[in-house]
mmCIF file with all atom_site columns, C-alpha atoms in Angstrom:
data_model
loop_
_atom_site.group_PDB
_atom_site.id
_atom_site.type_symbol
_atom_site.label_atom_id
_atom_site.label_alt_id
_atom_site.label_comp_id
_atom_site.label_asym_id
_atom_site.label_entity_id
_atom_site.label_seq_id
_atom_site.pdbx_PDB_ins_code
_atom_site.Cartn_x
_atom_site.Cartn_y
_atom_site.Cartn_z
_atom_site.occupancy
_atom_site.B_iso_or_equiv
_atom_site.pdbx_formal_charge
_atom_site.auth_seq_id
_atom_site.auth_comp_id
_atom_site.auth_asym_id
_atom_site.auth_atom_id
_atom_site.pdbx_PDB_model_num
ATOM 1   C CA . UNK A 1 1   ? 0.000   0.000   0.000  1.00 0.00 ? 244 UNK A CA 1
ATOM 2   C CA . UNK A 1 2   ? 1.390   3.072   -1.136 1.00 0.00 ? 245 UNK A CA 1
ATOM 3   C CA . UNK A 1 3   ? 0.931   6.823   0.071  1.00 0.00 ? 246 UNK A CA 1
ATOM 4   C CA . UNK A 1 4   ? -1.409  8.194   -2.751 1.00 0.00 ? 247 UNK A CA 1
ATOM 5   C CA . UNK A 1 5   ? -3.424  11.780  -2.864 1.00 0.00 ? 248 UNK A CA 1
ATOM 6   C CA . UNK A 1 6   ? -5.616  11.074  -4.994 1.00 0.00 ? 249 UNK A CA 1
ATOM 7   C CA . UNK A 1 7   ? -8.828  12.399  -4.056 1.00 0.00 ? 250 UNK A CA 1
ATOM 8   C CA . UNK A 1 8   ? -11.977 13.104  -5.816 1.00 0.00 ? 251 UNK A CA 1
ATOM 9   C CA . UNK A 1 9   ? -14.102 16.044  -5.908 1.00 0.00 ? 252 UNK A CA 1
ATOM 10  C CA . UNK A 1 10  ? -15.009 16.836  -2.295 1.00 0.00 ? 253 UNK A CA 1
ATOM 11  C CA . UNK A 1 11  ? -13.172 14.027  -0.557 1.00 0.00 ? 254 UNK A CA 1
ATOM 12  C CA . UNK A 1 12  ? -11.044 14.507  2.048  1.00 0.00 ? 255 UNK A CA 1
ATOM 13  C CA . UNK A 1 13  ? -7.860  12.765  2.489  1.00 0.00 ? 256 UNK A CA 1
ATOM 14  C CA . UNK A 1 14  ? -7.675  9.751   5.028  1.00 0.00 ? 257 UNK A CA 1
ATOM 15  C CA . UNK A 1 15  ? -5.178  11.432  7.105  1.00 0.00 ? 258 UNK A CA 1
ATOM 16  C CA . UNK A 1 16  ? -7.687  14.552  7.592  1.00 0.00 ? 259 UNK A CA 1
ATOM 17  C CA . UNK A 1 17  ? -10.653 11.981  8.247  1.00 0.00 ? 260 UNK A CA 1
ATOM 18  C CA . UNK A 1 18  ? -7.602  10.323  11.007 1.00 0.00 ? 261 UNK A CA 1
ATOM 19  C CA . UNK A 1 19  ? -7.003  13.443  12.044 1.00 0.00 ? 262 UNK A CA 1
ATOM 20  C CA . UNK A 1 20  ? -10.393 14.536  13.276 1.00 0.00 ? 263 UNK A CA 1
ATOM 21  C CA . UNK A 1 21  ? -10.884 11.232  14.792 1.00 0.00 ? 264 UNK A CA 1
ATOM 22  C CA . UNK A 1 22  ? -7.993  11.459  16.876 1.00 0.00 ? 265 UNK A CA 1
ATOM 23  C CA . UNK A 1 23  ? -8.731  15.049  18.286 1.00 0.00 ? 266 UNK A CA 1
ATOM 24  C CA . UNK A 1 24  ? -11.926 13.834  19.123 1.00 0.00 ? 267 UNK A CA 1
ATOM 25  C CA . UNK A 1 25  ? -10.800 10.508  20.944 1.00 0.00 ? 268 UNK A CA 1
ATOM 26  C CA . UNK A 1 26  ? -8.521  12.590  22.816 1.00 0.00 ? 269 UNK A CA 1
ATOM 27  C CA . UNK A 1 27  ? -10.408 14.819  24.490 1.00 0.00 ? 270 UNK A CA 1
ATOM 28  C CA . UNK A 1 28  ? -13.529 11.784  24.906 1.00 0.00 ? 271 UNK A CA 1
ATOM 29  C CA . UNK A 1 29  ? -10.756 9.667   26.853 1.00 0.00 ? 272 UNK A CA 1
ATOM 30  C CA . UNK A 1 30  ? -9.809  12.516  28.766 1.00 0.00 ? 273 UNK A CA 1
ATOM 31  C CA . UNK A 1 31  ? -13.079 13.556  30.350 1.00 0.00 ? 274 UNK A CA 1
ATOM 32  C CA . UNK A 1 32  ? -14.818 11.983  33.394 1.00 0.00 ? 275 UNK A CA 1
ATOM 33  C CA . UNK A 1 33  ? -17.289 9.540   32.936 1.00 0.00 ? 276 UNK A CA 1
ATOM 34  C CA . UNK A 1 34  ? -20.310 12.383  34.230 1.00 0.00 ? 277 UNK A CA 1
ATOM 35  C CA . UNK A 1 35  ? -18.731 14.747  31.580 1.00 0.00 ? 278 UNK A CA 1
ATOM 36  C CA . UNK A 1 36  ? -18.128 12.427  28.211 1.00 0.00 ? 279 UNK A CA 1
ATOM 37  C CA . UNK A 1 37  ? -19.817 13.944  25.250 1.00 0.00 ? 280 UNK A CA 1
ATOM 38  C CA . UNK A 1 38  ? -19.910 11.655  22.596 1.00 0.00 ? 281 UNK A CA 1
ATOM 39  C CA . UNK A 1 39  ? -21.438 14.302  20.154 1.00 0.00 ? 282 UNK A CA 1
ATOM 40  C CA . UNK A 1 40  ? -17.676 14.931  18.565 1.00 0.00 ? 283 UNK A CA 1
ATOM 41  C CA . UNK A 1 41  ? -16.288 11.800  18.429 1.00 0.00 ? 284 UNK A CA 1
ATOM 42  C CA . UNK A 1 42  ? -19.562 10.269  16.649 1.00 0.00 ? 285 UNK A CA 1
ATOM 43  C CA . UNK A 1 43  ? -19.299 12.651  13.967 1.00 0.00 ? 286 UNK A CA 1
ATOM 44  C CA . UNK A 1 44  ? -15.887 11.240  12.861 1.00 0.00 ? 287 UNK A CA 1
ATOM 45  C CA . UNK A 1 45  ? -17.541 7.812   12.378 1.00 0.00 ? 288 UNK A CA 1
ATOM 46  C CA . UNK A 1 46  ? -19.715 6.083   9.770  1.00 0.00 ? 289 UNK A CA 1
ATOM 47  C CA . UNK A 1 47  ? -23.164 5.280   11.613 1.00 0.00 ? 290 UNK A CA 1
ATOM 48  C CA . UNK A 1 48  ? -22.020 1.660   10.907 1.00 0.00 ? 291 UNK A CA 1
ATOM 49  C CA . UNK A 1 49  ? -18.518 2.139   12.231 1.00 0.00 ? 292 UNK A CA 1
ATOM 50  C CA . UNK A 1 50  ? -17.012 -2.039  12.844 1.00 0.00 ? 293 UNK A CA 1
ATOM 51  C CA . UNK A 1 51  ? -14.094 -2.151  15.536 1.00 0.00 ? 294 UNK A CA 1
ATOM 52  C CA . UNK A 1 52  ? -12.153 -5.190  16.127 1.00 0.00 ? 295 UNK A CA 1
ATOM 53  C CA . UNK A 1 53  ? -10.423 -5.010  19.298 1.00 0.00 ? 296 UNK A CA 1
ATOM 54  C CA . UNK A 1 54  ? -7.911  -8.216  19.930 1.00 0.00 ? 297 UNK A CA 1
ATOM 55  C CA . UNK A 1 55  ? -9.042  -10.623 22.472 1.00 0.00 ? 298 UNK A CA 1
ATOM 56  C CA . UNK A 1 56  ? -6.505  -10.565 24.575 1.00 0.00 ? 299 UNK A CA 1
ATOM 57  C CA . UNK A 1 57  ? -7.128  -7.068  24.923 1.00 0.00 ? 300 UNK A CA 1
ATOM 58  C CA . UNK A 1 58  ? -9.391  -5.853  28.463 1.00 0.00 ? 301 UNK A CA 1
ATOM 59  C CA . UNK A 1 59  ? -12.230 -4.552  25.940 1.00 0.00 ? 302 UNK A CA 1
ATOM 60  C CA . UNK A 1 60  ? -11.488 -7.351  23.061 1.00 0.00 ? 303 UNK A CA 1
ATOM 61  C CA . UNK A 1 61  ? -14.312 -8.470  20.829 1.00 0.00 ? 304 UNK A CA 1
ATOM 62  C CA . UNK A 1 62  ? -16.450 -6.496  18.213 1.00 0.00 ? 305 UNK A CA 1
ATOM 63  C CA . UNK A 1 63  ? -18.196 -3.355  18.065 1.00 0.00 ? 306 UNK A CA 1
ATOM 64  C CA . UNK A 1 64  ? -20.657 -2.637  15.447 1.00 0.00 ? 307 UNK A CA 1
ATOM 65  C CA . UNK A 1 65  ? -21.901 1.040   15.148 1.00 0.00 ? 308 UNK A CA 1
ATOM 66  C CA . UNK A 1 66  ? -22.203 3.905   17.050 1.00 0.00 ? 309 UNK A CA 1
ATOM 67  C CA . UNK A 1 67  ? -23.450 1.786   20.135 1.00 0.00 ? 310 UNK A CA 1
ATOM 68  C CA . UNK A 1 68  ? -21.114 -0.269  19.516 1.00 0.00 ? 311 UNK A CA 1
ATOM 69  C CA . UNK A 1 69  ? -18.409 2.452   19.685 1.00 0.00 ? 312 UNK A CA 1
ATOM 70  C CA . UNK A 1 70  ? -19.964 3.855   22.866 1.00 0.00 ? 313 UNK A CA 1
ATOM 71  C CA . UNK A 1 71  ? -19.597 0.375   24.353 1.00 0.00 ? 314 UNK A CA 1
ATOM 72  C CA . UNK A 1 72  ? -16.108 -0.091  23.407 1.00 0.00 ? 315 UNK A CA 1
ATOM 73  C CA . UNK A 1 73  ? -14.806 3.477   24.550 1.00 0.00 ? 316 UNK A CA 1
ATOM 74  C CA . UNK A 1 74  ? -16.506 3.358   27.518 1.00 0.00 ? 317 UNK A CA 1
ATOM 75  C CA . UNK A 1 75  ? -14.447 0.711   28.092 1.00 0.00 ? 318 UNK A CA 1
ATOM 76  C CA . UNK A 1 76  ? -10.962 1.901   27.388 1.00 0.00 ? 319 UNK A CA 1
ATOM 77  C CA . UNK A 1 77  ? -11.971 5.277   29.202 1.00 0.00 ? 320 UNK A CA 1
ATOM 78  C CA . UNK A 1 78  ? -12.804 3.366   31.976 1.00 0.00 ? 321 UNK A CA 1
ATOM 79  C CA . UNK A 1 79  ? -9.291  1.695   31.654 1.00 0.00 ? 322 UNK A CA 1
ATOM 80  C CA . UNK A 1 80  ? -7.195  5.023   30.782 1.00 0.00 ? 323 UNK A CA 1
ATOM 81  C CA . UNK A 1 81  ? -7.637  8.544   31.216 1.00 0.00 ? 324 UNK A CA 1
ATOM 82  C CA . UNK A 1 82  ? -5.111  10.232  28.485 1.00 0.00 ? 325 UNK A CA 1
ATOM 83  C CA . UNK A 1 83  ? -4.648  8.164   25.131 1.00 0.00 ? 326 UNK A CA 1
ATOM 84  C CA . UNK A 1 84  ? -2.490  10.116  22.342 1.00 0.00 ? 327 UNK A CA 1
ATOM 85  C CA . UNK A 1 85  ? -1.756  8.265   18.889 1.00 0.00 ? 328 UNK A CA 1
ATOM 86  C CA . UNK A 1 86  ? 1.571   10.186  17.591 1.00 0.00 ? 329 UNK A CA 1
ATOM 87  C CA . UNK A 1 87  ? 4.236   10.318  15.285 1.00 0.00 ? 330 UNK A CA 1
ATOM 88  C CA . UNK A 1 88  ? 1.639   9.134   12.486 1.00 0.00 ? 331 UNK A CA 1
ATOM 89  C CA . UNK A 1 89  ? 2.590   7.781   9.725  1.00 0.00 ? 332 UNK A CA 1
ATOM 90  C CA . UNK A 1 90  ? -0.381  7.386   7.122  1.00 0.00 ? 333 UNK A CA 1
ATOM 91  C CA . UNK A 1 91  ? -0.184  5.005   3.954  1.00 0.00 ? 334 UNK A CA 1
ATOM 92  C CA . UNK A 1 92  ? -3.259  4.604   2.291  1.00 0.00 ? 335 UNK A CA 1
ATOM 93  C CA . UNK A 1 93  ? -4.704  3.686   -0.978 1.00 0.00 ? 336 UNK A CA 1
ATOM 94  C CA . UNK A 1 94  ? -8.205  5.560   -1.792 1.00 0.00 ? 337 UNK A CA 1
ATOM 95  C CA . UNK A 1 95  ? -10.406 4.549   1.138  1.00 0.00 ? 338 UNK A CA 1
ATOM 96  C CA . UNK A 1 96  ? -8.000  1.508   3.216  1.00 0.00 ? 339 UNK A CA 1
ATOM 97  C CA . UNK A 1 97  ? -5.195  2.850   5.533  1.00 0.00 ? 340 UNK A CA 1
ATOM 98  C CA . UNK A 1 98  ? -2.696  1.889   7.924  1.00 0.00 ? 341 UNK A CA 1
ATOM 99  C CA . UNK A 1 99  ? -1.528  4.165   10.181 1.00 0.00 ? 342 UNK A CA 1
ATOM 100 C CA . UNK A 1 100 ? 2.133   3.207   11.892 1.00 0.00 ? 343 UNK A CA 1
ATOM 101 C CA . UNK A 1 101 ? 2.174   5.656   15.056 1.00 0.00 ? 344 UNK A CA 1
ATOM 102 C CA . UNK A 1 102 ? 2.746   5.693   19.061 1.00 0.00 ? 345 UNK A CA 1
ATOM 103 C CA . UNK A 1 103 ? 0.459   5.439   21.604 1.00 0.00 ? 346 UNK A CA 1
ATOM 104 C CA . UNK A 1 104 ? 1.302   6.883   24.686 1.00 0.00 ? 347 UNK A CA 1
ATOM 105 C CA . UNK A 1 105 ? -1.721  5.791   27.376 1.00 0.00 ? 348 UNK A CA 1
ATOM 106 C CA . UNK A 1 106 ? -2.071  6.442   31.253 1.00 0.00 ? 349 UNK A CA 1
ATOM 107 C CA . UNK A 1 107 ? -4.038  3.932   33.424 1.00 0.00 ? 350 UNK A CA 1
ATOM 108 C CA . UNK A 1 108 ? -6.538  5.600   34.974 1.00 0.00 ? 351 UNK A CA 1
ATOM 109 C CA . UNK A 1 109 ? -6.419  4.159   38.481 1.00 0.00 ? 352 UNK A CA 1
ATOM 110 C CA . UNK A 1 110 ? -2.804  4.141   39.042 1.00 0.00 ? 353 UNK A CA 1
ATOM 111 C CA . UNK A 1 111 ? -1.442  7.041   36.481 1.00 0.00 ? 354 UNK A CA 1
ATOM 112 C CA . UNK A 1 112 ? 1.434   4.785   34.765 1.00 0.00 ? 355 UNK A CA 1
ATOM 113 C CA . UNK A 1 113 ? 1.976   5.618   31.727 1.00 0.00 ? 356 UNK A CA 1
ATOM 114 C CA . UNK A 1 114 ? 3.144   3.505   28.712 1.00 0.00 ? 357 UNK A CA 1
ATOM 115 C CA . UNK A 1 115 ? 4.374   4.263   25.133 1.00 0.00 ? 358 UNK A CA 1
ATOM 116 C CA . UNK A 1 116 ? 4.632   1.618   22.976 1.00 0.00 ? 359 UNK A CA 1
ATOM 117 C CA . UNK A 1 117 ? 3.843   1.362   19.066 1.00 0.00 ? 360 UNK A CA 1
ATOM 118 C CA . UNK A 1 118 ? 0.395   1.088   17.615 1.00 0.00 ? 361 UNK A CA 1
ATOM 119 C CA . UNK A 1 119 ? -0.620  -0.106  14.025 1.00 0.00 ? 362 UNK A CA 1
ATOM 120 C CA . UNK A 1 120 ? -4.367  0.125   12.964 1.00 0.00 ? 363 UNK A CA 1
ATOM 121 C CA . UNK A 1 121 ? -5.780  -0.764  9.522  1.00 0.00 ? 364 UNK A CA 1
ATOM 122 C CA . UNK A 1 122 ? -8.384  1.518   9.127  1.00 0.00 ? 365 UNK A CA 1
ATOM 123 C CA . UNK A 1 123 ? -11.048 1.958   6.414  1.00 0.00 ? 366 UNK A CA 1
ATOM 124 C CA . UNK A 1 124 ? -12.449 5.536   5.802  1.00 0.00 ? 367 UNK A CA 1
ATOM 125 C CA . UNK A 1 125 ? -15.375 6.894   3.888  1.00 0.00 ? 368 UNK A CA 1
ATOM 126 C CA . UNK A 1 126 ? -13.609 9.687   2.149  1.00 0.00 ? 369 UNK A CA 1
ATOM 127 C CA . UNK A 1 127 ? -16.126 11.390  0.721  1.00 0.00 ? 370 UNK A CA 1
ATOM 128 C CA . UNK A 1 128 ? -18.865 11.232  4.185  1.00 0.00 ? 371 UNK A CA 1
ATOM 129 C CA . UNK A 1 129 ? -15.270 12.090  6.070  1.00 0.00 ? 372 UNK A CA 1
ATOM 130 C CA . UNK A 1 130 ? -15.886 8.732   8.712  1.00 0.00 ? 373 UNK A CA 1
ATOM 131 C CA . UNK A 1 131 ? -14.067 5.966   9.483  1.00 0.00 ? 374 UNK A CA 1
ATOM 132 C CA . UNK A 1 132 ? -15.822 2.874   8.678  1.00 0.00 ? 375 UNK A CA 1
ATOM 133 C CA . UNK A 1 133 ? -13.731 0.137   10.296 1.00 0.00 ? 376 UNK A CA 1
ATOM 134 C CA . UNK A 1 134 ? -10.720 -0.032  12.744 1.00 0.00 ? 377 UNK A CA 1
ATOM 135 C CA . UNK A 1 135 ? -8.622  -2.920  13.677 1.00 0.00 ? 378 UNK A CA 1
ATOM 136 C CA . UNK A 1 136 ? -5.923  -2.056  16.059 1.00 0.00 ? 379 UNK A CA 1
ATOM 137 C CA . UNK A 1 137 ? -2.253  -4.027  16.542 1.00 0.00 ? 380 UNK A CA 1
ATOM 138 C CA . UNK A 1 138 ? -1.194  -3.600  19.344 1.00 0.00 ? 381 UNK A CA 1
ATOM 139 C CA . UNK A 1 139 ? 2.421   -4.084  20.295 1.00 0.00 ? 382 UNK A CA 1
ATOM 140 C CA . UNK A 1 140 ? 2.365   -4.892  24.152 1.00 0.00 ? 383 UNK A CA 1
ATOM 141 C CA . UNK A 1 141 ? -0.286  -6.447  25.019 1.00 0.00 ? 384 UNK A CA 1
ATOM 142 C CA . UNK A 1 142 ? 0.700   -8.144  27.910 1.00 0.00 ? 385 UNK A CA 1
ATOM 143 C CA . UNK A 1 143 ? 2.210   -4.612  29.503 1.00 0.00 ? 386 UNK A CA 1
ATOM 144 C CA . UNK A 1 144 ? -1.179  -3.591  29.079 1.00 0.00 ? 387 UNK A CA 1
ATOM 145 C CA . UNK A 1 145 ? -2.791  -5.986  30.687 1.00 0.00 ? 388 UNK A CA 1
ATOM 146 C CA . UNK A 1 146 ? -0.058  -5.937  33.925 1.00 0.00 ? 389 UNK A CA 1
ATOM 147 C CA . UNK A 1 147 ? -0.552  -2.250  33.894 1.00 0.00 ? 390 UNK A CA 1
ATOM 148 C CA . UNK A 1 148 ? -4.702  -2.612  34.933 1.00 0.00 ? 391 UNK A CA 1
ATOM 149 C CA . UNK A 1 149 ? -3.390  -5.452  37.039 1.00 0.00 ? 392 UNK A CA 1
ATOM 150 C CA . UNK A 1 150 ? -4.789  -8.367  34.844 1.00 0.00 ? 393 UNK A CA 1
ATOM 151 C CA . UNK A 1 151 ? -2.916  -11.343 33.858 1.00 0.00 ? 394 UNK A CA 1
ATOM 152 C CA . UNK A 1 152 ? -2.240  -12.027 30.019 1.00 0.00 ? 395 UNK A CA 1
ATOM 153 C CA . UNK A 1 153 ? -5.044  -13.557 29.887 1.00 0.00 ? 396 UNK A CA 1
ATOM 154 C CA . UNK A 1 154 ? -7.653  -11.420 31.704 1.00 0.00 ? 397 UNK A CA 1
ATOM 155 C CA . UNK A 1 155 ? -6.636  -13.865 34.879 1.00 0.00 ? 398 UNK A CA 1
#
């Protein structure tokens, strides 16, 4: 998969549609519970958004549309209070992306904070401006898991 710009009238490129998405996961993660508007973040997303979250992940499984979505970030927020995705690097091909960054996260409980790489594949509806489907890779797994005090596993 190459790095391509070619857009048609009135698309947006992925990286702007990433972009938005990002901002708006941000500050969604950071907020309490009581305060969490998902108004932005829901916006950046198709209404029949698909997330595939690893199973050995706290908040594995599948998440199918916006409810879906809520579900699933409820989940990490619960999990994390600050979540950055940095030093992006965007290939994509029309509408299919993958994004190499880093994700620096902070457990919410306990405040560590860990920084490891992140790779999604992520497929965007240029010209609506939403992501349609994310499936993140990520690299430690198991540090994440230690970090909310669960074993590998979820034991």
């Amino acid at each position: 998969m190459a790095a391509t710009n070619d857009l048609s009238k009135g698309a947006q490129t992925a990286e702007d549609v990433l972009t938005r998405f990002y901002a708006a996961e941000r500050v969604y993660m950071a907020s309490p519970a009581e305060k969490r508007d998902f108004t932005d973040l829901a916006h950046t997303l198709s209404p029949d958004v698909h997330i595939h979250q690893s199973p050995d992940m706290p908040y594995g499984g599948e998440y199918k549309g916006h409810e879906g979505f809520l579900k699933w970030s409820e989940a990490m927020a619960t999990c994390f209070d600050r979540m950055e995705v940095s030093d992006r690097q965007v290939l994509h091909n029309g509408n299919e992306v993958v994004v190499t960054s880093t994700l620096r996260i902070r457990v919410r409980k306990s405040g560590e904070e860990l920084v490891d790489p992140l790779i999604q594949w992520v497929k965007v509806d240029r010209d609506a401006g939403t992501i349609k489907e994310i499936r993140p890779f990520y690299w430690n797994v198991r540090g994440i898991n230690e970090a909310l005090g669960r074993g590998m596993y979820g034991q």
